[in-house]
Short mmCIF file of C-alpha atoms in Angstrom, two decimals:
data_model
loop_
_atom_site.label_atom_id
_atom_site.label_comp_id
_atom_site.label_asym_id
_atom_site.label_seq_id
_atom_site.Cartn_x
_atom_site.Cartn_y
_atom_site.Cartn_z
CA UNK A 69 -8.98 -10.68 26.68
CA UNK A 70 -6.20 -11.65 24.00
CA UNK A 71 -6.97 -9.61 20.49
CA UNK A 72 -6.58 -11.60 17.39
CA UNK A 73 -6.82 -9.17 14.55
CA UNK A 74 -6.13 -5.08 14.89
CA UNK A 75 -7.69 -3.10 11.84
CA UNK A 76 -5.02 -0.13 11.56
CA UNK A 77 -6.70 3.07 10.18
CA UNK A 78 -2.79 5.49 9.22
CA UNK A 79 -4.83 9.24 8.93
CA UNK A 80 -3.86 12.77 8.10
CA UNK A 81 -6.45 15.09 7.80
CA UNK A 82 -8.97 12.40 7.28
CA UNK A 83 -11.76 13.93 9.37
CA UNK A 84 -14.09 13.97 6.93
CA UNK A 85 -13.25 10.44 5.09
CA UNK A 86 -13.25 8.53 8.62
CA UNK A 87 -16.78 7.83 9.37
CA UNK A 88 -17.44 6.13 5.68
CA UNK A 89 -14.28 4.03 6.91
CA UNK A 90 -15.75 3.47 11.03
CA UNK A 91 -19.40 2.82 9.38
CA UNK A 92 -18.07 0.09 6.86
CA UNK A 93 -16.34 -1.26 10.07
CA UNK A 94 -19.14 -1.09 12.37
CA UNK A 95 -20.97 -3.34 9.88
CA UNK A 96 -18.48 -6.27 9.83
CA UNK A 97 -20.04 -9.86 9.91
CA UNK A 98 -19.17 -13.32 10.94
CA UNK A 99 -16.49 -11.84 13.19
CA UNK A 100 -18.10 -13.19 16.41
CA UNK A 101 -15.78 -16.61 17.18
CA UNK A 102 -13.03 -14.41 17.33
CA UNK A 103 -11.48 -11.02 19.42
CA UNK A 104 -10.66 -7.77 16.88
CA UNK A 105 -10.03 -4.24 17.22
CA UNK A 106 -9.80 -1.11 15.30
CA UNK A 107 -7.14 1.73 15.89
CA UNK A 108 -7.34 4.93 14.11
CA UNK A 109 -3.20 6.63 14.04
CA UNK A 110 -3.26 10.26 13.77
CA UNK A 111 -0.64 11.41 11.88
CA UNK A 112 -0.47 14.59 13.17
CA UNK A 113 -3.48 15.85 11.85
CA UNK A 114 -4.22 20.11 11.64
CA UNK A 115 -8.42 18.88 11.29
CA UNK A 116 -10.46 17.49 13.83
CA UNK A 117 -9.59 13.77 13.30
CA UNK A 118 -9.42 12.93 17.20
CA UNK A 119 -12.68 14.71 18.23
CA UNK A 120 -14.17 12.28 15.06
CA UNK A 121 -12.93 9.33 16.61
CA UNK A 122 -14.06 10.45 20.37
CA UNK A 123 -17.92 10.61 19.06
CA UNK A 124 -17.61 7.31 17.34
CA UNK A 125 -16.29 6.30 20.88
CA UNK A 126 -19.51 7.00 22.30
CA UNK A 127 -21.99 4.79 20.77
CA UNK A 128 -19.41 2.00 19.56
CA UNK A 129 -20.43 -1.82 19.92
CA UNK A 130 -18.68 -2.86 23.43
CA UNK A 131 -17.39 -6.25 21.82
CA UNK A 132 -15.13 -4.60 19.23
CA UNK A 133 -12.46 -1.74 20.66
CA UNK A 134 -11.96 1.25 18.59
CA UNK A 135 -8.69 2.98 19.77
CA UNK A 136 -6.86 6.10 19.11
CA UNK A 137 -3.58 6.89 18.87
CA UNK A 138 -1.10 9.30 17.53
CA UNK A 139 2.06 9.73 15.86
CA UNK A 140 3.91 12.99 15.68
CA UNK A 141 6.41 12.37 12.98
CA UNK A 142 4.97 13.14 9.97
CA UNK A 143 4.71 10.08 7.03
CA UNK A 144 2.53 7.11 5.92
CA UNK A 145 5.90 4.75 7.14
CA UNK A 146 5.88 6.12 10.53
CA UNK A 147 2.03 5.74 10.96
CA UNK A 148 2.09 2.40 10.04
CA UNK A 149 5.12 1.69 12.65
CA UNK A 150 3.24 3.31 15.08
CA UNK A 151 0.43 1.32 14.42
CA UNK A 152 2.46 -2.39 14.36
CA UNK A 153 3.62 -0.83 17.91
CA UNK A 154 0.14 -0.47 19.54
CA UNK A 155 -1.45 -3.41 17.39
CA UNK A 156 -2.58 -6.07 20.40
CA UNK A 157 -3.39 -8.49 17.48
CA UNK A 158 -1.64 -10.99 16.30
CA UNK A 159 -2.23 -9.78 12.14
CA UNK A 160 -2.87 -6.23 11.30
CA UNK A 161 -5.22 -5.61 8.83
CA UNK A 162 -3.97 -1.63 7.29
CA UNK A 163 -7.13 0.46 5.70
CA UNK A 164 -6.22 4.22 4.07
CA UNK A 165 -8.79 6.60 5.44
CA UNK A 166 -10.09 6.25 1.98
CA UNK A 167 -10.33 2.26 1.67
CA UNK A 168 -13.69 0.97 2.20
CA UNK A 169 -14.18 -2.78 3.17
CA UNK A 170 -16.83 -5.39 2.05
CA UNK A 171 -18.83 -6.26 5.19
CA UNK A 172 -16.89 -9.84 5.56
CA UNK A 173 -13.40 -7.93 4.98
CA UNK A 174 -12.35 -8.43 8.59
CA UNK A 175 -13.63 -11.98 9.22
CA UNK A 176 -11.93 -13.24 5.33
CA UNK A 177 -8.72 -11.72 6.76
CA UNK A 178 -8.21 -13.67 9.65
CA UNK A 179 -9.57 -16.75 8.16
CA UNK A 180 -6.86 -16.70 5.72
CA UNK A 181 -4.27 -15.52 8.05
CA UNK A 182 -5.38 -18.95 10.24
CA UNK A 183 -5.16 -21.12 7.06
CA UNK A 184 -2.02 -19.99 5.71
CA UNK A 185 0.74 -20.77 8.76
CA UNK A 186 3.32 -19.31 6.25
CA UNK A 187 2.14 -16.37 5.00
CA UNK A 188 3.71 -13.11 6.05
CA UNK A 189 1.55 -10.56 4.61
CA UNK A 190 -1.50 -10.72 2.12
CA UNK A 191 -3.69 -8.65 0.14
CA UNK A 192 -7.10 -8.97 -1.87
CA UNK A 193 -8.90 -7.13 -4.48
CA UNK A 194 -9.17 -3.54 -4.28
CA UNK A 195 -11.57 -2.10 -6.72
CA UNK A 196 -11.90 1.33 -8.12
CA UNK A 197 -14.72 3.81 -6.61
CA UNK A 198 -14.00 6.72 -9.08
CA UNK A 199 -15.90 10.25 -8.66
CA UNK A 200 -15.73 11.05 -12.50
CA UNK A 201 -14.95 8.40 -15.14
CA UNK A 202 -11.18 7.77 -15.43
CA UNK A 203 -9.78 7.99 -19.20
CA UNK A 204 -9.73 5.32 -21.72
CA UNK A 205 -7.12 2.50 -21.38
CA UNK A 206 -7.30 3.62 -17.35
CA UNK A 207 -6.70 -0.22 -16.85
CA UNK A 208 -3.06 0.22 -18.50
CA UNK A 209 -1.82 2.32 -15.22
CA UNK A 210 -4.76 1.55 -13.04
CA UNK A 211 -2.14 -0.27 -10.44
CA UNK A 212 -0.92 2.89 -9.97
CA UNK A 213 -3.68 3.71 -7.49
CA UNK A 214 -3.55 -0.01 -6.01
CA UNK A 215 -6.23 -1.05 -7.93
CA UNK A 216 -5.95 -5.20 -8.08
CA UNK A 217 -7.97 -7.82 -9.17
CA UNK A 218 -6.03 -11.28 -9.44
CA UNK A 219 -8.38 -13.21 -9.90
CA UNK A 220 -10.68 -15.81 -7.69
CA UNK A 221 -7.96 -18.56 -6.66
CA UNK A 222 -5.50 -17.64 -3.91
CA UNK A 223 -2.11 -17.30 -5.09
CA UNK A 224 1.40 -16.14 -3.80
CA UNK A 225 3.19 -13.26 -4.94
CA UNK A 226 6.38 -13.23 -6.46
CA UNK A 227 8.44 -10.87 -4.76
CA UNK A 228 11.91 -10.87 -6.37
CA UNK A 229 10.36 -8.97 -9.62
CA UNK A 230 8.09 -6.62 -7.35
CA UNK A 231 5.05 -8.41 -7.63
CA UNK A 232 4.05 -7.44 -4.61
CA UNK A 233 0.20 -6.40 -2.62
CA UNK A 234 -0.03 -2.68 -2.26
CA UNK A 235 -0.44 -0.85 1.60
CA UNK A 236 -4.45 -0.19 1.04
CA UNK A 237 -5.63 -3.10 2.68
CA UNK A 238 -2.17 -4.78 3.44
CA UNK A 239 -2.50 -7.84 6.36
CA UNK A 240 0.58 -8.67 8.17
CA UNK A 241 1.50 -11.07 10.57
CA UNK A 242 3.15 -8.25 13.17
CA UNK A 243 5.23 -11.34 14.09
CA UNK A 244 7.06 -11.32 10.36
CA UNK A 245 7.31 -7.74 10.63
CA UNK A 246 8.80 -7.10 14.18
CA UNK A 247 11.43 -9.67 13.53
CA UNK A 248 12.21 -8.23 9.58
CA UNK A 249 11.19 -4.48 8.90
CA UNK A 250 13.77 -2.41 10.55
CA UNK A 251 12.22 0.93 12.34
CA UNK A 252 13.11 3.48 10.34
CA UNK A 253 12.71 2.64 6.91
CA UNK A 254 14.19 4.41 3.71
CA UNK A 255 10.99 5.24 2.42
CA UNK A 256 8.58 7.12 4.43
CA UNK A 257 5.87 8.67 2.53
CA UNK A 258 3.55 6.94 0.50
CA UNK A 259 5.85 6.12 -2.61
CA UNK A 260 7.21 2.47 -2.29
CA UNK A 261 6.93 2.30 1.38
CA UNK A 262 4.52 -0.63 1.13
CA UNK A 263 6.77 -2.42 -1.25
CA UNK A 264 9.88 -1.78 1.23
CA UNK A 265 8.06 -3.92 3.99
CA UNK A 266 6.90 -6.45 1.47
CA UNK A 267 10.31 -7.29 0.38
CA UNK A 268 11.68 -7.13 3.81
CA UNK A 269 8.95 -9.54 5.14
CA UNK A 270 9.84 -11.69 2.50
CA UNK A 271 13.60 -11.79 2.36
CA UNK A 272 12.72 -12.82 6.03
CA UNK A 273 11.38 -15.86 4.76
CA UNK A 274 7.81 -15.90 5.20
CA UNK A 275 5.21 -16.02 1.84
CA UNK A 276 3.43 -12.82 0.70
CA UNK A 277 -0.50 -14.23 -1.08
CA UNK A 278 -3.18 -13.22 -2.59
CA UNK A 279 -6.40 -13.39 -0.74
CA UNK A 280 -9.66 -12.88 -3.45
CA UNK A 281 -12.30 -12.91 -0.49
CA UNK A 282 -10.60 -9.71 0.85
CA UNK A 283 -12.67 -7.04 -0.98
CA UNK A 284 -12.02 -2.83 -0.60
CA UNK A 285 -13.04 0.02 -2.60
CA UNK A 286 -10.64 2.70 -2.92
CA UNK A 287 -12.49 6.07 -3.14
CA UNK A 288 -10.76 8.26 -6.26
CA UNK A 289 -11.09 11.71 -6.70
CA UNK A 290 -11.67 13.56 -9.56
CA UNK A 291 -7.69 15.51 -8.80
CA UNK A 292 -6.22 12.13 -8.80
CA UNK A 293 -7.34 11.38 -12.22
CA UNK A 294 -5.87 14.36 -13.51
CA UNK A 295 -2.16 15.30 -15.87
CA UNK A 296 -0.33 16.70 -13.18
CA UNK A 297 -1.30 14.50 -10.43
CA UNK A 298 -1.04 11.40 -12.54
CA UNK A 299 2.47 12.40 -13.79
CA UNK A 300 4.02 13.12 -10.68
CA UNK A 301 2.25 9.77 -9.09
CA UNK A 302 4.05 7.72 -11.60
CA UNK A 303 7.11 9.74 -11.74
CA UNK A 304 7.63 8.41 -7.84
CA UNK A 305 6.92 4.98 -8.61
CA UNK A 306 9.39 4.79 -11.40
CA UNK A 307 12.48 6.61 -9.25
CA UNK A 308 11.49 4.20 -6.50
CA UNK A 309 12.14 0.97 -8.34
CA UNK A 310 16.13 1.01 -8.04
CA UNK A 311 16.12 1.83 -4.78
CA UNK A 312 13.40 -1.33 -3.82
CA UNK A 313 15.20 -4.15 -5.81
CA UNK A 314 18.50 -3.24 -4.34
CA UNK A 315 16.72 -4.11 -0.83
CA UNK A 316 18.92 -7.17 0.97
CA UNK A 317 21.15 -7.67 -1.83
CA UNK A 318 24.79 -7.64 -2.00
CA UNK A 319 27.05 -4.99 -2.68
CA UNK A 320 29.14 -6.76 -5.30
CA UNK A 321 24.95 -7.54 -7.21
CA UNK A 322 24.21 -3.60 -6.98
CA UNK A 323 25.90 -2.63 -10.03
CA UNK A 324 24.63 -5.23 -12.09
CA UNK A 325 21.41 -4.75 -10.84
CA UNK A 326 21.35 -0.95 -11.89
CA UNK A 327 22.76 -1.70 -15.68
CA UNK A 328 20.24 -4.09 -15.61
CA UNK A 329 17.55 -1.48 -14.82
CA UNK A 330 18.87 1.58 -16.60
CA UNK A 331 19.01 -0.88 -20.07
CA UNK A 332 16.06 -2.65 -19.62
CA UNK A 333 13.87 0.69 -18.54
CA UNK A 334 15.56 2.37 -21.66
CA UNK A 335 14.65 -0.22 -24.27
CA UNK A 336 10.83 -0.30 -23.09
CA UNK A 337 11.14 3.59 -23.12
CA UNK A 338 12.09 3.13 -26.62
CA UNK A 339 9.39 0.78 -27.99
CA UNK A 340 7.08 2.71 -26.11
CA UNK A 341 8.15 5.72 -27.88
CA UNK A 342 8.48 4.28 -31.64
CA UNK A 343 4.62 2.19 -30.72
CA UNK A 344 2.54 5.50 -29.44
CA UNK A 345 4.77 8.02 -31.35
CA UNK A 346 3.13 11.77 -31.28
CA UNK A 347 0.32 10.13 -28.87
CA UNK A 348 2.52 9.59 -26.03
CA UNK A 349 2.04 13.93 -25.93
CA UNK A 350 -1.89 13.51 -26.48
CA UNK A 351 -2.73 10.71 -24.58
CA UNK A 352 -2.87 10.17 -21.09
CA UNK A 353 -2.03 6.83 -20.38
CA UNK A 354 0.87 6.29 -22.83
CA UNK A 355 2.13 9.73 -21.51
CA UNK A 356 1.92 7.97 -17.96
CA UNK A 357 3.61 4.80 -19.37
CA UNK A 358 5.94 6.66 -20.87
CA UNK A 359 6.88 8.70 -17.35
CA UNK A 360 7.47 5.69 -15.80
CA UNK A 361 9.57 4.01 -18.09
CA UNK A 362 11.49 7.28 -17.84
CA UNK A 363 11.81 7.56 -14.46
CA UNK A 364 12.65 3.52 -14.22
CA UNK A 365 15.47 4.44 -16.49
CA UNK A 366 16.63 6.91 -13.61
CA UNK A 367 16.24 5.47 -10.57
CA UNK A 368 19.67 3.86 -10.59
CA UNK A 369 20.95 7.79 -10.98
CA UNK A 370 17.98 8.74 -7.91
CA UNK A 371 19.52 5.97 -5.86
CA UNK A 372 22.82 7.14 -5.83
CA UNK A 373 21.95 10.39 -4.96
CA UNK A 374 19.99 9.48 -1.98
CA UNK A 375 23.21 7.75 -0.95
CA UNK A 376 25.38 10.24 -1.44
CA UNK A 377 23.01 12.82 0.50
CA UNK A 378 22.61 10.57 3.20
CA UNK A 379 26.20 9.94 3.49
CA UNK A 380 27.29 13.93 3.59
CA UNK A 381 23.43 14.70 5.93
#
């Protein structure tokens, strides 16, 4: 029986967030014209994610497959490898252990994957499901925690200025990726990772949309939402950005590129600064804004030394 769509579940640890995930997914409707699957990838868990899986085994509907499998090497890149490897569909819908789907998620994913013949990847609106309420002006850095809501009209991405779907709930045509995202890729935990593939996907030529039907509700808890955890969040994304938007381009464009970044991540640093003044100390969001104009500003510096380690390693 030839699979259609694989829902890829990446896990560490994520005993006790799996079963909201496998009960949203044991709910799916409309799915019944076409053959899906669901595969949970350990990444090398220390709880008792496998023995969760092996009970929901028991009593699963026969007409949908839920698979386990597991991947030693430790990071949310080689989890998602792993599960591109094993996928028998042809797209790959990815949920976080902490992504919870609308009950059509599964059946609007491979509708649009169907009516889009050029479309390498997709994502759709992922809405916050916060424990306590995040601060004011949360919306300012909310797409820090892949929180999107594009509107209700399909639309394509634009990839060149990282516009770009985040991994929670990330389709791919495993196609587009087999043929673009090389194995190993530089990033491998969850900073920029997502992004990485994106861009590689569509440097390959293929279109990266926007899919409103697609519907997920990212579960936030209250540590997320606080200074030090939102700092050094934000402080990851900004040293990332150099290293994505040098992705595919040539070597005689990289230093142009950089002085382009450093400048241009300095002057919003700036007018940040002189706009928010003492408040960027006080208040949470400009301080966030602020650390990732910062770290923007640096990333050309980060770059190079990830080059220059990897070089001498």
């Amino acid at each position: 029986m030839s699979v259609q769509f694989t829902v890829a579940i990446p896990t560490y640890n994520g005993a006790s967030r799996l079963p909201l995930v496998l009960d949203r997914l044991r709910q799916q409707a409309n799915t019944e014209h076409f053959n899906w699957e669901i595969m949970v990838v350990d990444n090398n868990s220390k709880d008792n994610t496998k023995e969760v899986v092996e009970e929901y085994q028991k009593n699963w509907p026969d007409r949908i497959t839920l698979r386990y499998c597991f991947e030693a090497e430790q990071g949310l890149a080689f989890a998602r490898q792993r599960g591109v490897v094993e996928a028998k569909g042809e797209w790959i819908g990815f949920l976080d252990d902490d992504n919870l789907p609308d009950c059509n998620w599964v059946a609007a994913a491979y509708l649009f994957g169907k009516e889009h013949p050029k479309a390498g990847a997709f994502g759709g609106q992922i809405h916050g499901d916060f424990e306590v309420e995040p601060p004011e002006n949360f919306q300012r850095i909310q797409s820090f925690f892949a929180i999107r809501n594009r509107g209700e009209e399909p639309h394509e991405y634009d990839p060149e200025n990282l516009s770009l779907p985040p991994g929670a709930g990330m389709v791919v045509r495993k196609q587009a990726w087999c043929e673009n995202v090389p194995s190993r890729l530089v990033r491998t935990g969850r900073g920029g990772n997502d992004f990485e593939v994106l861009l590689h996907i569509s440097r390959g030529g293929w279109e990266i949309w926007y899919n409103p039907m697609m519907n997920i509700y990212h579960q936030i808890p209250q540590y997320r939402l606080e200074r030090e955890y939102l700092i050094a969040l934000i402080r990851n994304a900004g040293l990332c950005i150099c290293e994505l938007r040098l992705i595919k381009i040539k070597n005689w464009q990289k230093p142009i590129i950089m002085m382009k970044i450093m400048l241009g991540s300095g002057r919003r640093a700036l007018l940040h600064l002189l706009k928010y003044r003492e408040k960027v100390k006080t208040d949470l969001v400009a301080a966030c804004e602020m650390e990732f104009f910062l770290s923007s500003s640096l990333s050309p510096l980060f770059y190079l030394k990830n080059v220059l380690s990897r070089r001498l390693g």
